[in-house]
Amino acid sequence: AAEELGRYGGVIIERRADGFVALFGAPVVHEDDSRRAVLAALGIQQRFGRLAALESNQDEPINLRIGLSTGALVVTRAGSQAEAEYAAVGEPARVADLLQQLASPGMVLISDTTRRAVDGYIDTVPNGSHDPAGAVFRVVGTLGRHDSRSARFAQTPAPFVGRHHELAVLGDLASRVRAGKGQAVSIVGDPGIGKSRLLHECIRHVAAPAGMAVLEGRCVSYGSNIPYLPVADFIRIHCGVRESDSPEHMRLAVARTACDYELPPESGTWLLRVIGGIDTSHATDALSPEAVKARTFDVLRTLFFKVAKRTPLLIALEDIHWIDRTSEEFLTTLVERLAGAPIMVVTMCRP
């Protein structure tokens, strides 16, 4: 549990005989702390499931229940910066404790405040209402990149105002792409200024009418040390798999894609290495890290170019200010080779 919490910036502030209390937002507050907390809970749940399977022959089954809530807390710190200990007091702590007690074995329950904070990124279903927690939701899993965008724009958005010039520029670039002249463009703006909405309108009114294939990815604040994180989104979308799919399902889907696009032998292994969840060490043990990276880059570029040969391709990547180094290196090599390919790369970032 501590490893999953640390991965997303959480700290354990209280240890109990049958559990623990963790805090997100200390010592550093992140804009997506609620999402980090839910992802950590899902990671703990997954690890616990593997442990429970090994202990299935025990007389007393091991049960896991998790409750999460978001809101203002009074946080105190004791000790040095390196060995700080935190304590938190407030309504969210009491609500999270109540939700943990209400949860059935294997369940992650979240409050309505947390559900609103992760809306569009985490799949949830209503789970009744309880005082003083109010509306309660059960976490089902993460939403895929396409599902996430669909959820964020599911309601009728406000009228699109003041960005028609920018949309026209993107439309002009798309016309050049359809003529076989690759393009790369970056949309830069402060948080909330409308970068995602501009991309949404570009996909609806530029890419879709032109019959362009669309691959979308997103960098996240906790992913700068996770290689290929946004690139894996591209591959999963194209292969039609989710991160939660079984290894066998992923393997078959990737194999179909490699066969359909007549990729070189063993390309499927390198694609599986990018999307994760499957051990591919047998293919990389004899190679140096640089050779592994070069081979992976080559397979990825080959796939994208072959996709674009059939239909012009729009590759969109949000929040690249959080991109990991490996993905950045790959995108650089891709953009350097765009000149004669019908591919349009759109990236979005903050100043």
mmCIF file of C-alpha atoms in Angstrom:
data_model
loop_
_atom_site.group_PDB
_atom_site.id
_atom_site.type_symbol
_atom_site.label_atom_id
_atom_site.label_comp_id
_atom_site.label_asym_id
_atom_site.label_seq_id
_atom_site.Cartn_x
_atom_site.Cartn_y
_atom_site.Cartn_z
ATOM 1 C CA ALA A 1 0.000 0.000 0.000
ATOM 2 C CA ALA A 2 2.784 2.427 0.887
ATOM 3 C CA GLU A 3 4.343 1.928 -2.557
ATOM 4 C CA GLU A 4 1.081 2.743 -4.369
ATOM 5 C CA LEU A 5 0.476 5.752 -2.133
ATOM 6 C CA GLY A 6 4.005 7.036 -2.720
ATOM 7 C CA ARG A 7 3.616 6.632 -6.465
ATOM 8 C CA TYR A 8 0.780 9.177 -6.429
ATOM 9 C CA GLY A 9 2.093 11.491 -3.714
ATOM 10 C CA GLY A 10 0.121 10.196 -0.726
ATOM 11 C CA VAL A 11 1.458 9.756 2.817
ATOM 12 C CA ILE A 12 0.292 7.481 5.624
ATOM 13 C CA ILE A 13 -0.578 9.616 8.656
ATOM 14 C CA GLU A 14 -2.067 6.942 10.925
ATOM 15 C CA ARG A 15 -1.507 3.215 11.248
ATOM 16 C CA ARG A 16 -4.112 0.993 12.868
ATOM 17 C CA ALA A 17 -4.228 -2.682 13.742
ATOM 18 C CA ASP A 18 -6.538 -3.350 10.813
ATOM 19 C CA GLY A 19 -5.699 -0.536 8.424
ATOM 20 C CA PHE A 20 -4.311 2.946 7.910
ATOM 21 C CA VAL A 21 -5.242 6.544 7.085
ATOM 22 C CA ALA A 22 -3.538 8.274 4.148
ATOM 23 C CA LEU A 23 -3.469 11.930 3.151
ATOM 24 C CA PHE A 24 -3.060 13.539 -0.282
ATOM 25 C CA GLY A 25 -2.111 17.187 -0.619
ATOM 26 C CA ALA A 26 0.707 17.254 1.923
ATOM 27 C CA PRO A 27 3.435 18.356 1.841
ATOM 28 C CA VAL A 28 2.607 19.468 -1.745
ATOM 29 C CA VAL A 29 -0.887 20.271 -2.998
ATOM 30 C CA HIS A 30 -1.723 19.091 -6.527
ATOM 31 C CA GLU A 31 -4.706 20.099 -8.614
ATOM 32 C CA ASP A 32 -5.555 16.415 -9.133
ATOM 33 C CA ASP A 33 -5.059 15.064 -5.597
ATOM 34 C CA SER A 34 -8.530 13.500 -5.587
ATOM 35 C CA ARG A 35 -7.760 11.580 -8.782
ATOM 36 C CA ARG A 36 -4.396 10.541 -7.367
ATOM 37 C CA ALA A 37 -6.120 9.190 -4.255
ATOM 38 C CA VAL A 38 -8.604 7.125 -6.287
ATOM 39 C CA LEU A 39 -5.847 5.753 -8.541
ATOM 40 C CA ALA A 40 -3.823 4.783 -5.465
ATOM 41 C CA ALA A 41 -6.897 3.035 -4.035
ATOM 42 C CA LEU A 42 -7.378 1.096 -7.285
ATOM 43 C CA GLY A 43 -3.693 0.158 -7.292
ATOM 44 C CA ILE A 44 -3.945 -1.102 -3.704
ATOM 45 C CA GLN A 45 -7.114 -2.975 -4.610
ATOM 46 C CA GLN A 46 -5.367 -4.695 -7.527
ATOM 47 C CA ARG A 47 -2.351 -5.696 -5.442
ATOM 48 C CA PHE A 48 -4.589 -6.897 -2.629
ATOM 49 C CA GLY A 49 -6.516 -9.064 -5.075
ATOM 50 C CA ARG A 50 -3.315 -10.854 -6.061
ATOM 51 C CA LEU A 51 -2.376 -11.342 -2.405
ATOM 52 C CA ALA A 52 -5.849 -12.626 -1.521
ATOM 53 C CA ALA A 53 -5.629 -15.177 -4.337
ATOM 54 C CA LEU A 54 -2.427 -16.567 -2.820
ATOM 55 C CA GLU A 55 -4.058 -16.727 0.608
ATOM 56 C CA SER A 56 -7.328 -18.237 -0.617
ATOM 57 C CA ASN A 57 -6.826 -21.420 1.406
ATOM 58 C CA GLN A 58 -6.846 -19.566 4.731
ATOM 59 C CA ASP A 59 -9.745 -20.105 7.144
ATOM 60 C CA GLU A 60 -10.172 -16.363 7.680
ATOM 61 C CA PRO A 61 -10.483 -14.519 4.329
ATOM 62 C CA ILE A 62 -8.684 -11.176 4.017
ATOM 63 C CA ASN A 63 -11.049 -8.335 3.157
ATOM 64 C CA LEU A 64 -10.249 -4.861 1.848
ATOM 65 C CA ARG A 65 -12.521 -1.826 2.237
ATOM 66 C CA ILE A 66 -11.552 1.696 1.198
ATOM 67 C CA GLY A 67 -13.299 5.020 1.759
ATOM 68 C CA LEU A 68 -12.258 8.401 0.304
ATOM 69 C CA SER A 69 -13.473 11.960 0.713
ATOM 70 C CA THR A 70 -12.286 15.381 -0.451
ATOM 71 C CA GLY A 71 -12.442 18.728 1.274
ATOM 72 C CA ALA A 72 -10.772 21.201 3.624
ATOM 73 C CA LEU A 73 -8.730 19.761 6.486
ATOM 74 C CA VAL A 74 -6.681 21.212 9.298
ATOM 75 C CA VAL A 75 -3.262 19.625 8.787
ATOM 76 C CA THR A 76 -0.406 19.791 11.295
ATOM 77 C CA ARG A 77 3.163 18.666 10.780
ATOM 78 C CA ALA A 78 5.741 17.508 13.296
ATOM 79 C CA GLY A 79 9.388 16.606 12.788
ATOM 80 C CA SER A 80 11.903 17.592 10.150
ATOM 81 C CA GLN A 81 11.177 18.043 6.451
ATOM 82 C CA ALA A 82 12.800 14.686 5.679
ATOM 83 C CA GLU A 83 10.917 12.774 8.395
ATOM 84 C CA ALA A 84 7.732 14.787 8.779
ATOM 85 C CA GLU A 85 4.660 13.312 10.430
ATOM 86 C CA TYR A 86 1.238 14.697 9.598
ATOM 87 C CA ALA A 87 -2.107 14.771 11.351
ATOM 88 C CA ALA A 88 -5.381 15.844 9.728
ATOM 89 C CA VAL A 89 -8.664 16.876 11.334
ATOM 90 C CA GLY A 90 -11.901 17.781 9.569
ATOM 91 C CA GLU A 91 -15.168 16.591 8.071
ATOM 92 C CA PRO A 92 -13.574 14.806 5.067
ATOM 93 C CA ALA A 93 -11.583 12.585 7.450
ATOM 94 C CA ARG A 94 -14.752 11.580 9.303
ATOM 95 C CA VAL A 95 -16.642 10.966 6.056
ATOM 96 C CA ALA A 96 -13.827 8.808 4.637
ATOM 97 C CA ASP A 97 -13.810 6.733 7.834
ATOM 98 C CA LEU A 98 -17.586 6.260 7.582
ATOM 99 C CA LEU A 99 -17.377 5.232 3.924
ATOM 100 C CA GLN A 100 -14.707 2.677 4.777
ATOM 101 C CA GLN A 101 -17.078 1.140 7.312
ATOM 102 C CA LEU A 102 -19.981 1.159 4.840
ATOM 103 C CA ALA A 103 -17.980 -0.464 2.042
ATOM 104 C CA SER A 104 -18.480 -4.120 1.254
ATOM 105 C CA PRO A 105 -15.378 -6.346 0.933
ATOM 106 C CA GLY A 106 -13.320 -5.368 -2.106
ATOM 107 C CA MET A 107 -15.194 -2.084 -2.588
ATOM 108 C CA VAL A 108 -13.911 1.494 -2.925
ATOM 109 C CA LEU A 109 -16.487 4.107 -1.886
ATOM 110 C CA ILE A 110 -16.087 7.844 -2.445
ATOM 111 C CA SER A 111 -18.032 10.906 -1.370
ATOM 112 C CA ASP A 112 -19.870 13.192 -3.772
ATOM 113 C CA THR A 113 -17.152 15.857 -3.411
ATOM 114 C CA THR A 114 -14.553 13.340 -4.561
ATOM 115 C CA ARG A 115 -16.815 12.104 -7.359
ATOM 116 C CA ARG A 116 -17.168 15.641 -8.720
ATOM 117 C CA ALA A 117 -13.384 16.137 -8.545
ATOM 118 C CA VAL A 118 -12.687 12.981 -10.582
ATOM 119 C CA ASP A 119 -15.653 13.251 -12.944
ATOM 120 C CA GLY A 120 -14.614 12.445 -16.490
ATOM 121 C CA TYR A 121 -11.604 10.408 -15.387
ATOM 122 C CA ILE A 122 -12.970 7.747 -13.008
ATOM 123 C CA ASP A 123 -15.943 5.467 -13.688
ATOM 124 C CA THR A 124 -18.377 5.470 -10.743
ATOM 125 C CA VAL A 125 -21.905 4.269 -9.964
ATOM 126 C CA PRO A 126 -24.285 5.559 -7.240
ATOM 127 C CA ASN A 127 -24.249 3.560 -4.022
ATOM 128 C CA GLY A 128 -27.027 5.154 -2.008
ATOM 129 C CA SER A 129 -26.963 8.032 0.427
ATOM 130 C CA HIS A 130 -25.871 8.023 4.068
ATOM 131 C CA ASP A 131 -25.768 10.743 6.701
ATOM 132 C CA PRO A 132 -23.511 12.617 7.203
ATOM 133 C CA ALA A 133 -21.681 11.514 4.046
ATOM 134 C CA GLY A 134 -24.545 12.392 1.717
ATOM 135 C CA ALA A 135 -24.512 10.785 -1.747
ATOM 136 C CA VAL A 136 -22.082 7.875 -1.979
ATOM 137 C CA PHE A 137 -20.498 6.409 -5.108
ATOM 138 C CA ARG A 138 -18.707 3.147 -5.821
ATOM 139 C CA VAL A 139 -15.562 3.247 -7.946
ATOM 140 C CA VAL A 140 -15.740 0.907 -10.933
ATOM 141 C CA GLY A 141 -12.408 1.769 -12.579
ATOM 142 C CA THR A 142 -10.689 4.357 -14.722
ATOM 143 C CA LEU A 143 -12.183 5.784 -17.894
ATOM 144 C CA GLY A 144 -10.284 5.287 -21.133
ATOM 145 C CA ARG A 145 -9.055 8.351 -23.017
ATOM 146 C CA HIS A 146 -12.038 8.366 -25.387
ATOM 147 C CA ASP A 147 -14.511 7.671 -22.577
ATOM 148 C CA SER A 148 -12.933 10.433 -20.518
ATOM 149 C CA ARG A 149 -13.401 13.046 -23.252
ATOM 150 C CA SER A 150 -16.946 11.831 -23.929
ATOM 151 C CA ALA A 151 -17.818 12.177 -20.258
ATOM 152 C CA ARG A 152 -16.280 15.645 -19.983
ATOM 153 C CA PHE A 153 -18.293 16.915 -22.963
ATOM 154 C CA ALA A 154 -21.377 14.748 -22.413
ATOM 155 C CA GLN A 155 -23.513 17.733 -21.462
ATOM 156 C CA THR A 156 -24.201 20.392 -24.065
ATOM 157 C CA PRO A 157 -21.180 22.701 -23.793
ATOM 158 C CA ALA A 158 -21.421 26.474 -23.742
ATOM 159 C CA PRO A 159 -21.418 28.199 -27.142
ATOM 160 C CA PHE A 160 -18.002 28.173 -28.801
ATOM 161 C CA VAL A 161 -17.013 31.855 -28.805
ATOM 162 C CA GLY A 162 -13.852 33.772 -29.663
ATOM 163 C CA ARG A 163 -11.756 30.904 -31.018
ATOM 164 C CA HIS A 164 -12.944 30.696 -34.614
ATOM 165 C CA HIS A 165 -9.678 32.100 -35.951
ATOM 166 C CA GLU A 166 -7.682 29.421 -34.126
ATOM 167 C CA LEU A 167 -10.088 26.737 -35.382
ATOM 168 C CA ALA A 168 -9.654 28.055 -38.935
ATOM 169 C CA VAL A 169 -5.867 27.817 -38.573
ATOM 170 C CA LEU A 170 -6.200 24.186 -37.466
ATOM 171 C CA GLY A 171 -8.523 23.567 -40.417
ATOM 172 C CA ASP A 172 -5.945 25.004 -42.823
ATOM 173 C CA LEU A 173 -3.227 22.786 -41.357
ATOM 174 C CA ALA A 174 -5.519 19.763 -41.666
ATOM 175 C CA SER A 175 -6.004 20.559 -45.364
ATOM 176 C CA ARG A 176 -2.245 20.459 -45.871
ATOM 177 C CA VAL A 177 -2.083 17.148 -44.007
ATOM 178 C CA ARG A 178 -4.704 15.631 -46.316
ATOM 179 C CA ALA A 179 -2.464 16.719 -49.201
ATOM 180 C CA GLY A 180 0.353 14.632 -47.729
ATOM 181 C CA LYS A 181 2.229 17.402 -45.948
ATOM 182 C CA GLY A 182 2.669 16.544 -42.263
ATOM 183 C CA GLN A 183 2.116 19.295 -39.704
ATOM 184 C CA ALA A 184 2.859 19.855 -36.011
ATOM 185 C CA VAL A 185 1.227 22.568 -33.917
ATOM 186 C CA SER A 186 1.243 23.408 -30.216
ATOM 187 C CA ILE A 187 -1.640 25.127 -28.408
ATOM 188 C CA VAL A 188 -0.323 27.092 -25.427
ATOM 189 C CA GLY A 189 -2.498 28.721 -22.767
ATOM 190 C CA ASP A 190 -3.171 29.095 -19.065
ATOM 191 C CA PRO A 191 -5.322 26.494 -17.241
ATOM 192 C CA GLY A 192 -9.019 26.869 -18.027
ATOM 193 C CA ILE A 193 -8.560 29.110 -21.051
ATOM 194 C CA GLY A 194 -10.132 26.555 -23.412
ATOM 195 C CA LYS A 195 -7.353 24.421 -24.898
ATOM 196 C CA SER A 196 -9.292 21.167 -24.499
ATOM 197 C CA ARG A 197 -12.450 22.742 -25.887
ATOM 198 C CA LEU A 198 -10.550 23.968 -28.950
ATOM 199 C CA LEU A 199 -9.264 20.446 -29.528
ATOM 200 C CA HIS A 200 -12.783 19.064 -29.051
ATOM 201 C CA GLU A 201 -14.122 21.450 -31.710
ATOM 202 C CA CYS A 202 -11.195 20.607 -33.995
ATOM 203 C CA ILE A 203 -12.016 16.908 -33.800
ATOM 204 C CA ARG A 204 -15.739 17.548 -34.391
ATOM 205 C CA HIS A 205 -15.555 20.153 -37.137
ATOM 206 C CA VAL A 206 -12.178 19.544 -38.798
ATOM 207 C CA ALA A 207 -10.979 15.968 -38.326
ATOM 208 C CA ALA A 208 -14.323 14.131 -38.403
ATOM 209 C CA PRO A 209 -15.716 15.736 -41.615
ATOM 210 C CA ALA A 210 -12.362 15.102 -43.318
ATOM 211 C CA GLY A 211 -12.419 11.436 -42.324
ATOM 212 C CA MET A 212 -9.202 11.714 -40.315
ATOM 213 C CA ALA A 213 -8.368 8.997 -37.807
ATOM 214 C CA VAL A 214 -7.834 10.420 -34.305
ATOM 215 C CA LEU A 215 -5.509 9.190 -31.566
ATOM 216 C CA GLU A 216 -5.664 11.052 -28.256
ATOM 217 C CA GLY A 217 -3.383 10.950 -25.238
ATOM 218 C CA ARG A 218 -2.893 12.918 -22.047
ATOM 219 C CA CYS A 219 0.082 13.504 -19.786
ATOM 220 C CA VAL A 220 -0.587 13.612 -16.052
ATOM 221 C CA SER A 221 1.154 15.375 -13.188
ATOM 222 C CA TYR A 222 2.229 12.088 -11.566
ATOM 223 C CA GLY A 223 3.407 10.499 -14.822
ATOM 224 C CA SER A 224 6.645 12.334 -15.613
ATOM 225 C CA ASN A 225 8.649 9.291 -14.468
ATOM 226 C CA ILE A 226 6.499 6.680 -16.255
ATOM 227 C CA PRO A 227 7.952 5.926 -19.715
ATOM 228 C CA TYR A 228 5.580 5.957 -22.700
ATOM 229 C CA LEU A 229 2.564 6.892 -20.543
ATOM 230 C CA PRO A 230 0.761 9.063 -23.162
ATOM 231 C CA VAL A 231 2.046 6.974 -26.091
ATOM 232 C CA ALA A 232 0.442 3.928 -24.473
ATOM 233 C CA ASP A 233 -2.902 5.768 -24.745
ATOM 234 C CA PHE A 234 -2.416 6.011 -28.514
ATOM 235 C CA ILE A 235 -1.676 2.295 -28.852
ATOM 236 C CA ARG A 236 -4.549 1.183 -26.614
ATOM 237 C CA ILE A 237 -7.035 3.338 -28.531
ATOM 238 C CA HIS A 238 -5.854 2.041 -31.884
ATOM 239 C CA CYS A 239 -5.809 -1.596 -30.761
ATOM 240 C CA GLY A 240 -9.172 -1.249 -29.005
ATOM 241 C CA VAL A 241 -8.014 -2.293 -25.539
ATOM 242 C CA ARG A 242 -8.264 -0.829 -22.057
ATOM 243 C CA GLU A 243 -5.672 -0.760 -19.324
ATOM 244 C CA SER A 244 -7.917 -3.052 -17.244
ATOM 245 C CA ASP A 245 -8.169 -5.736 -19.966
ATOM 246 C CA SER A 246 -6.628 -9.132 -19.384
ATOM 247 C CA PRO A 247 -3.105 -9.808 -20.721
ATOM 248 C CA GLU A 248 -4.476 -12.394 -23.144
ATOM 249 C CA HIS A 249 -7.004 -9.943 -24.573
ATOM 250 C CA MET A 250 -4.273 -7.326 -25.012
ATOM 251 C CA ARG A 251 -1.970 -9.830 -26.672
ATOM 252 C CA LEU A 252 -4.609 -10.914 -29.197
ATOM 253 C CA ALA A 253 -5.656 -7.330 -29.992
ATOM 254 C CA VAL A 254 -2.063 -6.214 -30.548
ATOM 255 C CA ALA A 255 -1.356 -9.271 -32.690
ATOM 256 C CA ARG A 256 -4.365 -8.439 -34.886
ATOM 257 C CA THR A 257 -3.150 -4.868 -35.291
ATOM 258 C CA ALA A 258 0.383 -5.981 -36.189
ATOM 259 C CA CYS A 259 -0.984 -8.438 -38.743
ATOM 260 C CA ASP A 260 -3.507 -5.972 -40.187
ATOM 261 C CA TYR A 261 -0.802 -3.369 -40.859
ATOM 262 C CA GLU A 262 1.806 -5.928 -41.914
ATOM 263 C CA LEU A 263 4.282 -4.783 -39.286
ATOM 264 C CA PRO A 264 7.705 -6.446 -39.065
ATOM 265 C CA PRO A 265 8.012 -9.681 -37.077
ATOM 266 C CA GLU A 266 8.038 -9.264 -33.275
ATOM 267 C CA SER A 267 6.444 -5.804 -33.572
ATOM 268 C CA GLY A 268 3.645 -7.006 -31.318
ATOM 269 C CA THR A 269 6.142 -7.636 -28.522
ATOM 270 C CA TRP A 270 7.398 -4.050 -28.669
ATOM 271 C CA LEU A 271 3.865 -2.646 -28.717
ATOM 272 C CA LEU A 272 2.933 -4.786 -25.715
ATOM 273 C CA ARG A 273 5.978 -3.446 -23.922
ATOM 274 C CA VAL A 274 4.632 0.087 -24.395
ATOM 275 C CA ILE A 275 1.084 -0.532 -23.181
ATOM 276 C CA GLY A 276 2.307 -2.576 -20.194
ATOM 277 C CA GLY A 277 0.669 -5.316 -18.183
ATOM 278 C CA ILE A 278 2.574 -8.123 -19.952
ATOM 279 C CA ASP A 279 6.074 -9.412 -19.320
ATOM 280 C CA THR A 280 8.177 -8.870 -22.458
ATOM 281 C CA SER A 281 11.601 -9.157 -20.821
ATOM 282 C CA HIS A 282 12.445 -12.204 -22.943
ATOM 283 C CA ALA A 283 12.703 -9.928 -25.985
ATOM 284 C CA THR A 284 14.874 -7.281 -24.323
ATOM 285 C CA ASP A 285 17.279 -9.203 -22.069
ATOM 286 C CA ALA A 286 20.024 -9.406 -24.693
ATOM 287 C CA LEU A 287 19.726 -5.763 -25.793
ATOM 288 C CA SER A 288 21.110 -2.566 -24.323
ATOM 289 C CA PRO A 289 18.632 0.080 -23.072
ATOM 290 C CA GLU A 290 19.448 2.286 -26.075
ATOM 291 C CA ALA A 291 18.838 -0.587 -28.485
ATOM 292 C CA VAL A 292 15.520 -1.365 -26.808
ATOM 293 C CA LYS A 293 14.439 2.260 -27.097
ATOM 294 C CA ALA A 294 15.524 2.512 -30.738
ATOM 295 C CA ARG A 295 13.647 -0.681 -31.652
ATOM 296 C CA THR A 296 10.525 0.521 -29.825
ATOM 297 C CA PHE A 297 10.620 3.931 -31.506
ATOM 298 C CA ASP A 298 10.995 2.303 -34.909
ATOM 299 C CA VAL A 299 7.947 0.047 -34.420
ATOM 300 C CA LEU A 300 5.814 2.932 -33.142
ATOM 301 C CA ARG A 301 6.735 5.186 -36.062
ATOM 302 C CA THR A 302 6.107 2.379 -38.546
ATOM 303 C CA LEU A 303 2.640 1.790 -37.092
ATOM 304 C CA PHE A 304 1.681 5.477 -37.193
ATOM 305 C CA PHE A 305 2.950 5.929 -40.746
ATOM 306 C CA LYS A 306 1.063 2.842 -41.956
ATOM 307 C CA VAL A 307 -2.125 4.033 -40.240
ATOM 308 C CA ALA A 308 -1.734 7.431 -41.918
ATOM 309 C CA LYS A 309 -1.145 5.782 -45.299
ATOM 310 C CA ARG A 310 -4.690 4.421 -45.150
ATOM 311 C CA THR A 311 -6.330 7.571 -43.773
ATOM 312 C CA PRO A 312 -4.919 10.937 -42.621
ATOM 313 C CA LEU A 313 -4.108 10.837 -38.924
ATOM 314 C CA LEU A 314 -4.561 13.386 -36.129
ATOM 315 C CA ILE A 315 -2.440 12.719 -33.033
ATOM 316 C CA ALA A 316 -3.492 14.918 -30.098
ATOM 317 C CA LEU A 317 -1.635 15.104 -26.807
ATOM 318 C CA GLU A 318 -2.766 17.234 -23.868
ATOM 319 C CA ASP A 319 -0.709 18.651 -20.984
ATOM 320 C CA ILE A 320 2.730 17.973 -22.455
ATOM 321 C CA HIS A 321 4.288 20.133 -19.729
ATOM 322 C CA TRP A 322 4.032 16.886 -17.708
ATOM 323 C CA ILE A 323 5.386 14.578 -20.433
ATOM 324 C CA ASP A 324 7.908 11.886 -19.551
ATOM 325 C CA ARG A 325 11.320 12.056 -21.169
ATOM 326 C CA THR A 326 10.947 8.879 -23.254
ATOM 327 C CA SER A 327 7.651 9.991 -24.790
ATOM 328 C CA GLU A 328 9.137 13.414 -25.506
ATOM 329 C CA GLU A 329 12.085 11.821 -27.298
ATOM 330 C CA PHE A 330 9.765 9.646 -29.358
ATOM 331 C CA LEU A 331 7.497 12.533 -30.379
ATOM 332 C CA THR A 332 10.576 14.531 -31.392
ATOM 333 C CA THR A 333 11.694 11.740 -33.725
ATOM 334 C CA LEU A 334 8.170 11.449 -35.123
ATOM 335 C CA VAL A 335 7.818 15.174 -35.837
ATOM 336 C CA GLU A 336 11.243 15.218 -37.504
ATOM 337 C CA ARG A 337 9.923 12.684 -40.044
ATOM 338 C CA LEU A 338 6.500 14.227 -40.737
ATOM 339 C CA ALA A 339 7.368 16.074 -43.959
ATOM 340 C CA GLY A 340 5.908 13.536 -46.389
ATOM 341 C CA ALA A 341 3.361 11.868 -44.129
ATOM 342 C CA PRO A 342 -0.354 12.766 -43.799
ATOM 343 C CA ILE A 343 -0.070 13.153 -40.024
ATOM 344 C CA MET A 344 -1.044 16.152 -37.910
ATOM 345 C CA VAL A 345 0.396 16.327 -34.377
ATOM 346 C CA VAL A 346 -1.414 18.682 -31.991
ATOM 347 C CA THR A 347 0.028 19.225 -28.525
ATOM 348 C CA MET A 348 -1.317 21.349 -25.684
ATOM 349 C CA CYS A 349 0.574 22.829 -22.748
ATOM 350 C CA ARG A 350 0.710 25.638 -20.231
ATOM 351 C CA PRO A 351 3.140 28.543 -20.618
#
